[in-house]
mmCIF file of C-alpha atoms and ligand atoms in Angstrom:
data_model
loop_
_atom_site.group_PDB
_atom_site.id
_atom_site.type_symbol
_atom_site.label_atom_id
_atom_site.label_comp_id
_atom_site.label_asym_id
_atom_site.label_seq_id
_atom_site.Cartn_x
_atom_site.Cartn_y
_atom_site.Cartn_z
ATOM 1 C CA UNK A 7 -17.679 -6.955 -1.804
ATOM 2 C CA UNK A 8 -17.451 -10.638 -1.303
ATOM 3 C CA UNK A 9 -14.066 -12.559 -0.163
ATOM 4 C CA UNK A 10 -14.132 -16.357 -1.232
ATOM 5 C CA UNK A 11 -14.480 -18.127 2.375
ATOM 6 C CA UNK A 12 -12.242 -20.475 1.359
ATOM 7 C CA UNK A 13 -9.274 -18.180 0.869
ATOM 8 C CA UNK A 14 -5.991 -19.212 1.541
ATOM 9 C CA UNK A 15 -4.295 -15.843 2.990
ATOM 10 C CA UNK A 16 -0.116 -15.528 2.161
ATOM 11 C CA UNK A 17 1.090 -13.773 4.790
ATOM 12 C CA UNK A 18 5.152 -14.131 2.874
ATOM 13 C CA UNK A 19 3.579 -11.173 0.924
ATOM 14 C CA UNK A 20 3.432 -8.698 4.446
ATOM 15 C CA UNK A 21 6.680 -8.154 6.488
ATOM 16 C CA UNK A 22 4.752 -6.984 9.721
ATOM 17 C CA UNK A 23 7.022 -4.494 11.503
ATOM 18 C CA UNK A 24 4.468 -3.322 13.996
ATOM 19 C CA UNK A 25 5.803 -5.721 16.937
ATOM 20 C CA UNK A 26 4.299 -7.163 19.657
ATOM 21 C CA UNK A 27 3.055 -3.435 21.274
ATOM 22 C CA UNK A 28 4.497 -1.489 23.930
ATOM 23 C CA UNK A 29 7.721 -1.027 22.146
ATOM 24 C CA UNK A 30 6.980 2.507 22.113
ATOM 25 C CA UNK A 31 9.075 5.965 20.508
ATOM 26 C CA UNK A 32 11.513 4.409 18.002
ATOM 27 C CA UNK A 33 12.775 6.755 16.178
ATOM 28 C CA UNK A 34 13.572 10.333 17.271
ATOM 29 C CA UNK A 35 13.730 12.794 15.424
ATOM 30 C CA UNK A 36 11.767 12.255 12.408
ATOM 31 C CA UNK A 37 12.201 14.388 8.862
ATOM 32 C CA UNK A 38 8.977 13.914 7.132
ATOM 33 C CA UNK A 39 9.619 13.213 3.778
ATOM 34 C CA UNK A 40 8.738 15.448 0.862
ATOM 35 C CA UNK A 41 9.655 18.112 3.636
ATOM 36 C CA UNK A 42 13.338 18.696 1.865
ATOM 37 C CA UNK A 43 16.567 16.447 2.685
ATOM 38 C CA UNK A 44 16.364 12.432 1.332
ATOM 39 C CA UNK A 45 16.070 10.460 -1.535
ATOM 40 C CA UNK A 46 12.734 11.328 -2.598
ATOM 41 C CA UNK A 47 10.848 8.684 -4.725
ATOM 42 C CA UNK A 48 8.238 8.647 -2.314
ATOM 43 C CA UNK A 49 4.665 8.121 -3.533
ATOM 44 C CA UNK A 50 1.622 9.076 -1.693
ATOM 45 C CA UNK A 51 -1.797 8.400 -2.123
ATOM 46 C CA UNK A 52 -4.094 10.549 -3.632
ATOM 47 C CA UNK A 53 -6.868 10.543 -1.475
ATOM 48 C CA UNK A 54 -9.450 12.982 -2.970
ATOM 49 C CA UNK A 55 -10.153 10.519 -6.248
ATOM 50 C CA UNK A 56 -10.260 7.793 -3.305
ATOM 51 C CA UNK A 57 -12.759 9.833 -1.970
ATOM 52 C CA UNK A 58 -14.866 10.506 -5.092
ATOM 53 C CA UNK A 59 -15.535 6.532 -5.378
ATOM 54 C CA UNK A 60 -16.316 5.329 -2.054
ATOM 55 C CA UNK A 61 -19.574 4.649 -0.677
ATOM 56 C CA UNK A 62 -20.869 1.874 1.569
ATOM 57 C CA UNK A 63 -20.282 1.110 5.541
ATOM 58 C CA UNK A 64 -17.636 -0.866 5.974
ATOM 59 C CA UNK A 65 -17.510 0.005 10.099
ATOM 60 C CA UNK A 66 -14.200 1.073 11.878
ATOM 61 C CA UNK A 67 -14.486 -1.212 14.343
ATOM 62 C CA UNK A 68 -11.460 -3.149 13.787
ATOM 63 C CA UNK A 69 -8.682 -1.160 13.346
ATOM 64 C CA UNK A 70 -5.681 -1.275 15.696
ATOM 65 C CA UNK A 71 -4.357 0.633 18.068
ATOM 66 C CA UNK A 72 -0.910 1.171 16.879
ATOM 67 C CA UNK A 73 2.193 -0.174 18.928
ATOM 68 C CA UNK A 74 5.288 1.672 18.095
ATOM 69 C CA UNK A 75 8.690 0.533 17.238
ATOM 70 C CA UNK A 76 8.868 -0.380 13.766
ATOM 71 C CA UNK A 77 11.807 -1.894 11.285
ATOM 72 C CA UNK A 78 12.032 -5.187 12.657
ATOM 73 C CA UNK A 79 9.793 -7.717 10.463
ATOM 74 C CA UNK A 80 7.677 -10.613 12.671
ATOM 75 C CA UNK A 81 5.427 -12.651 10.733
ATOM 76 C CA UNK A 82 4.466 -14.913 13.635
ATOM 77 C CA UNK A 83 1.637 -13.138 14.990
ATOM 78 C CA UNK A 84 0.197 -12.816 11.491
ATOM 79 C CA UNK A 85 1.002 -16.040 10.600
ATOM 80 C CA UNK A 86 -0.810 -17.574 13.338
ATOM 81 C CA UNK A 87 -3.973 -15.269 13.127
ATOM 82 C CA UNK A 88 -4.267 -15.578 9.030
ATOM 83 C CA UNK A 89 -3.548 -19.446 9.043
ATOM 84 C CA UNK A 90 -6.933 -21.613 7.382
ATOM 85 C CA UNK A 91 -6.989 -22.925 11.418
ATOM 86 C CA UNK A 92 -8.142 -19.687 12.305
ATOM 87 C CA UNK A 93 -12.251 -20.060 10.337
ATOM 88 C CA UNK A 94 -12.246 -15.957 11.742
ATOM 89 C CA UNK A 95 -9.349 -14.827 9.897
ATOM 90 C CA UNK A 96 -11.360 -12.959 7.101
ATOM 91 C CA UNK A 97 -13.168 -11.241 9.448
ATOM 92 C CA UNK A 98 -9.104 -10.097 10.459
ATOM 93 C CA UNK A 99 -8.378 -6.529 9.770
ATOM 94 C CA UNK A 100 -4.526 -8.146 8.906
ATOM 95 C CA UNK A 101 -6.046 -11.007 7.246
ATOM 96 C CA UNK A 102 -8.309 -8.739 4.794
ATOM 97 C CA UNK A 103 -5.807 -6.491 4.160
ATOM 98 C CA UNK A 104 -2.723 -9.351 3.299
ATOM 99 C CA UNK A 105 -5.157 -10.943 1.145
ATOM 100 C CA UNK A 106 -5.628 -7.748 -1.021
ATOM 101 C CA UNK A 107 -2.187 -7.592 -1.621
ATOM 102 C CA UNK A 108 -2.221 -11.737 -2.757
ATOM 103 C CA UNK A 109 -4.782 -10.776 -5.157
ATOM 104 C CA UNK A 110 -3.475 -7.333 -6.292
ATOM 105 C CA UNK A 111 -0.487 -9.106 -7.281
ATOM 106 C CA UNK A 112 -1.857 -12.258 -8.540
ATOM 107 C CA UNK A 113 -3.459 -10.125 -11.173
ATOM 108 C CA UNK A 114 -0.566 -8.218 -11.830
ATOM 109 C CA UNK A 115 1.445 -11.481 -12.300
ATOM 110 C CA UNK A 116 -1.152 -12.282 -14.854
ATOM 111 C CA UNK A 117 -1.461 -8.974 -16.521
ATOM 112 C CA UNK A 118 1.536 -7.406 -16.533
ATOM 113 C CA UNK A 119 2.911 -10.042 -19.338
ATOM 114 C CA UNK A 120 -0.079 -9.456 -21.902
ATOM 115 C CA UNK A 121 -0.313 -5.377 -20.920
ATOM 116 C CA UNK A 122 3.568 -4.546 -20.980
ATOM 117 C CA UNK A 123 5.302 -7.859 -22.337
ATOM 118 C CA UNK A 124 7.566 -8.116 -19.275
ATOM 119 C CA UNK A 125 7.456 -10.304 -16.203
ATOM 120 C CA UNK A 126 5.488 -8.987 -12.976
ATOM 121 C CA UNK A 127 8.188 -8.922 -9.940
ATOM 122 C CA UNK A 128 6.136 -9.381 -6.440
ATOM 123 C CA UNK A 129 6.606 -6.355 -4.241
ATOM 124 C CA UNK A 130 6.028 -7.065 -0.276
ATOM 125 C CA UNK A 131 3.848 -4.678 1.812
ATOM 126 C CA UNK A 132 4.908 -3.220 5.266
ATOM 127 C CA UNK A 133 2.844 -2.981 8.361
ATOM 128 C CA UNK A 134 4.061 -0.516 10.544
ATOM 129 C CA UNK A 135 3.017 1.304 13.617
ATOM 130 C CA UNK A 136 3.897 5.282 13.669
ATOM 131 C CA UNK A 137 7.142 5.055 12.202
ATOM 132 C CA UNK A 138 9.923 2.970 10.322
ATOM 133 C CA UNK A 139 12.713 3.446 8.362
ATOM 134 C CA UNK A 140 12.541 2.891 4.228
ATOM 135 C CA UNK A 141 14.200 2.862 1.862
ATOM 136 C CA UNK A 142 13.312 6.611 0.707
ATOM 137 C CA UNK A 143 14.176 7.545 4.435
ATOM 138 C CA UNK A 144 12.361 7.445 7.722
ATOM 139 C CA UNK A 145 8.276 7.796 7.202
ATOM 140 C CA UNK A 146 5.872 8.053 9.515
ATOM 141 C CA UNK A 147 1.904 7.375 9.801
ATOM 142 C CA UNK A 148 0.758 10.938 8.882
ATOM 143 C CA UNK A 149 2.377 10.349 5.657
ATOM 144 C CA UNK A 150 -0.688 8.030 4.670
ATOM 145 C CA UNK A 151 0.289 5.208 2.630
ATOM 146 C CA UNK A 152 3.105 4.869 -0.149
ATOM 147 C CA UNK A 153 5.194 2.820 -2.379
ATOM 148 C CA UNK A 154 8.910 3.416 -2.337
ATOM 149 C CA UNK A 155 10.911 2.913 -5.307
ATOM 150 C CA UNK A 156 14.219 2.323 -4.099
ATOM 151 C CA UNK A 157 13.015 -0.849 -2.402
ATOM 152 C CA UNK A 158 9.783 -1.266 -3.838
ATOM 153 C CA UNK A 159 7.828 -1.495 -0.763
ATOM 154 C CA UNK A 160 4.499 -0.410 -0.355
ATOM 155 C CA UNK A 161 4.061 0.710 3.145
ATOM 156 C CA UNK A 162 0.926 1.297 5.104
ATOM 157 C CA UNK A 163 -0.012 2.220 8.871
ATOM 158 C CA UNK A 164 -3.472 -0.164 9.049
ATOM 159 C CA UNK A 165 -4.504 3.174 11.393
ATOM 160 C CA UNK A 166 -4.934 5.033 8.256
ATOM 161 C CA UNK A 167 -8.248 3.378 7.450
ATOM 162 C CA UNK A 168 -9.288 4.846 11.028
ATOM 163 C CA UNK A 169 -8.457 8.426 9.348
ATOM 164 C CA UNK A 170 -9.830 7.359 5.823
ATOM 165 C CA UNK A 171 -13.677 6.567 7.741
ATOM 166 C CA UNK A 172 -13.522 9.457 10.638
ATOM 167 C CA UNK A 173 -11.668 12.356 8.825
ATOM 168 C CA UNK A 174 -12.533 11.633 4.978
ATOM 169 C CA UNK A 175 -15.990 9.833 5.522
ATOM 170 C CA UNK A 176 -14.522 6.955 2.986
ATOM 171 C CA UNK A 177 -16.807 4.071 5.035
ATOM 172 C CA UNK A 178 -16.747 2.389 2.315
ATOM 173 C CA UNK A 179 -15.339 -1.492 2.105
ATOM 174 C CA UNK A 180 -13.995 -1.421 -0.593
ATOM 175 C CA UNK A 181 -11.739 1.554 0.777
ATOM 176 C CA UNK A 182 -8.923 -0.268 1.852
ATOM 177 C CA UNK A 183 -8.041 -2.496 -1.266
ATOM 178 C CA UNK A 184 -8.654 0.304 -3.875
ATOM 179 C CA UNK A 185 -5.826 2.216 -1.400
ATOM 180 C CA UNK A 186 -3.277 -1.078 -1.766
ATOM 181 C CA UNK A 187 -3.736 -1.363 -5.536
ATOM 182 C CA UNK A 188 -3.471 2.051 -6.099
ATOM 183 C CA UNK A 189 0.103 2.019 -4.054
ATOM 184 C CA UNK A 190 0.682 -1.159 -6.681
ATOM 185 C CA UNK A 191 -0.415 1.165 -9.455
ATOM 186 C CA UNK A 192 3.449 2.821 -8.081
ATOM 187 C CA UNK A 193 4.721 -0.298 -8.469
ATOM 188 C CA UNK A 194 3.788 -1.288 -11.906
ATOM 189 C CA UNK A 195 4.406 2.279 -12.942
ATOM 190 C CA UNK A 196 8.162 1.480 -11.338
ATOM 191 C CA UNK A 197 8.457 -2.018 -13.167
ATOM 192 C CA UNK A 198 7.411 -0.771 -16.555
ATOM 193 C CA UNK A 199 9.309 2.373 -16.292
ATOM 194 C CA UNK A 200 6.574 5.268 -16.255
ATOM 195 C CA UNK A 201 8.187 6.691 -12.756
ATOM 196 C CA UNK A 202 11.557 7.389 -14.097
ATOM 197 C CA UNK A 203 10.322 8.619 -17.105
ATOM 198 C CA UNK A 204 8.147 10.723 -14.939
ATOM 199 C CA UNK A 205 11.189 11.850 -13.020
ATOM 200 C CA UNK A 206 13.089 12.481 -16.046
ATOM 201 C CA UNK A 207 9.811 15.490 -17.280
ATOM 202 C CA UNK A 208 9.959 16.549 -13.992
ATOM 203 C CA UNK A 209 14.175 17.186 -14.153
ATOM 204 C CA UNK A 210 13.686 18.814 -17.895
ATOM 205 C CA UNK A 211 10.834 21.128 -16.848
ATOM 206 C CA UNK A 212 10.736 21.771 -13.484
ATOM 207 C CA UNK A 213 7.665 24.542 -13.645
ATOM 208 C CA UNK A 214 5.501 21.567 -14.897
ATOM 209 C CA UNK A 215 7.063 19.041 -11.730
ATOM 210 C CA UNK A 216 3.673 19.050 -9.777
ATOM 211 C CA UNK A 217 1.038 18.023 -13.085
ATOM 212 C CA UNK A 218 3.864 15.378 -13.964
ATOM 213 C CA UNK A 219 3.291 14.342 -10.308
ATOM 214 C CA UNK A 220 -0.343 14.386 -9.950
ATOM 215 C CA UNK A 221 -0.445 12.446 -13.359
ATOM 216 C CA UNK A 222 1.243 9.958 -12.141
ATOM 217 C CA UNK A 223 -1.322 9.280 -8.992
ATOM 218 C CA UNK A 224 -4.047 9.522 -11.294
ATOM 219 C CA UNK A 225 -2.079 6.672 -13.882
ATOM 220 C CA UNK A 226 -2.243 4.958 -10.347
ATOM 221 C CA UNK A 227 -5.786 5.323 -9.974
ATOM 222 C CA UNK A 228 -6.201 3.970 -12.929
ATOM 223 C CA UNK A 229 -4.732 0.730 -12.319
ATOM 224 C CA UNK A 230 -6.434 0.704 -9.253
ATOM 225 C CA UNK A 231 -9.613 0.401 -10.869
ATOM 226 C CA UNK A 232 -8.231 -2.281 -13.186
HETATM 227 ZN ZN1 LIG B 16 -0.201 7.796 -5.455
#
């Protein structure tokens, strides 16, 4: 996979919630989601047709730590280590992963017009550290990463890629932006109306509620790959 050197990285596109470390707990008493009580609307990733596509060594060498804390959105750090000063910044775990999301969604912006007829609205991404609040409810890293409906956030813990090389053996570099377009893949799906209509199936035959669901992460594989 090549990145264009010259790549101007938006960082307005990432609301980076992960602080400045040593924040620590956060949240007590966590509900995992899917687990019952909340909104619901949460989208996971589907991580076995992640799997089946991967290949490569893209090392693990760069992932972070994790700092805690979480909901409260500062750029600056990112701002400062993705600016064009910074000729390092696409070797930037952040960096890489912000510029996925610019070009996920300059694509969509493009695409979305000729495929659907209807305008492409820009969705940010959240980087958070163990756990933050959404708006589907509070989520927390073992969750993996999802898009949430209700405020059309993607959110990802950047630890996850950590788990996608050691526990999953997905090495592979191209890992981490087929994982952000396929949470996008939720988005468009929300824009264009596929999610409530899934919702809707899943309401008027409730025995069928998982193949509606797992149809819908495939549709978002899909657009992954597009
Ligand atoms: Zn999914």
């Amino acid at each position: 996979m090549d990145l264009n050197p010259d790549a101007q990285v938006d960082t307005s596109q990432i609301e980076d919630q992960r602080g400045s470390g040593g924040r620590g707990g956060g949240l007590g008493g966590m509900i995992p989601i899917g687990g019952g009580g909340g909104r619901g609307g949460l989208i996971g990733l589907v991580v076995t047709v992640v799997l089946v596509l991967l290949g490569g060594g893209f090392g693990a060498s760069q992932l972070l730590g994790g700092g805690g804390g979480g909901g409260q959105t500062d750029n600056g750090n990112l701002n400062q280590e993705c600016s064009s000063a910074n000729p390092n910044r696409l070797q930037n775990l952040d960096c890489r992963n912000a510029l996925y999301v610019n070009s996920i969604q300059n694509f969509w912006q493009g695409e979305l017009p000729q495929a659907f007829g209807q305008q492409y609205r820009p969705a940010d991404t959240v980087f958070f550290a163990q756990q933050t609040n959404t708006g589907c409810g509070p989520a927390d890293s073992g969750m993996g990463p999802f898009y949430c409906p209700p405020d059309t956030k993607v959110y990802i813990d950047l630890t996850f890629y950590k788990e996608l090389t050691d526990r999953f053996g997905a090495k592979g570099e191209f890992a981490q932006p087929y994982v952000l377009a396929h949470e996008y893949g939720h988005h468009v799906q929300d824009l264009v109306g596929t999610e409530a209509k899934m919702r809707q199936a899943q309401q008027r035959d409730p025995g069928n509620a998982n193949r509606y669901s797992v149809a819908l992460g495939l549709q978002a594989d899909c657009y992954s790959g597009v």
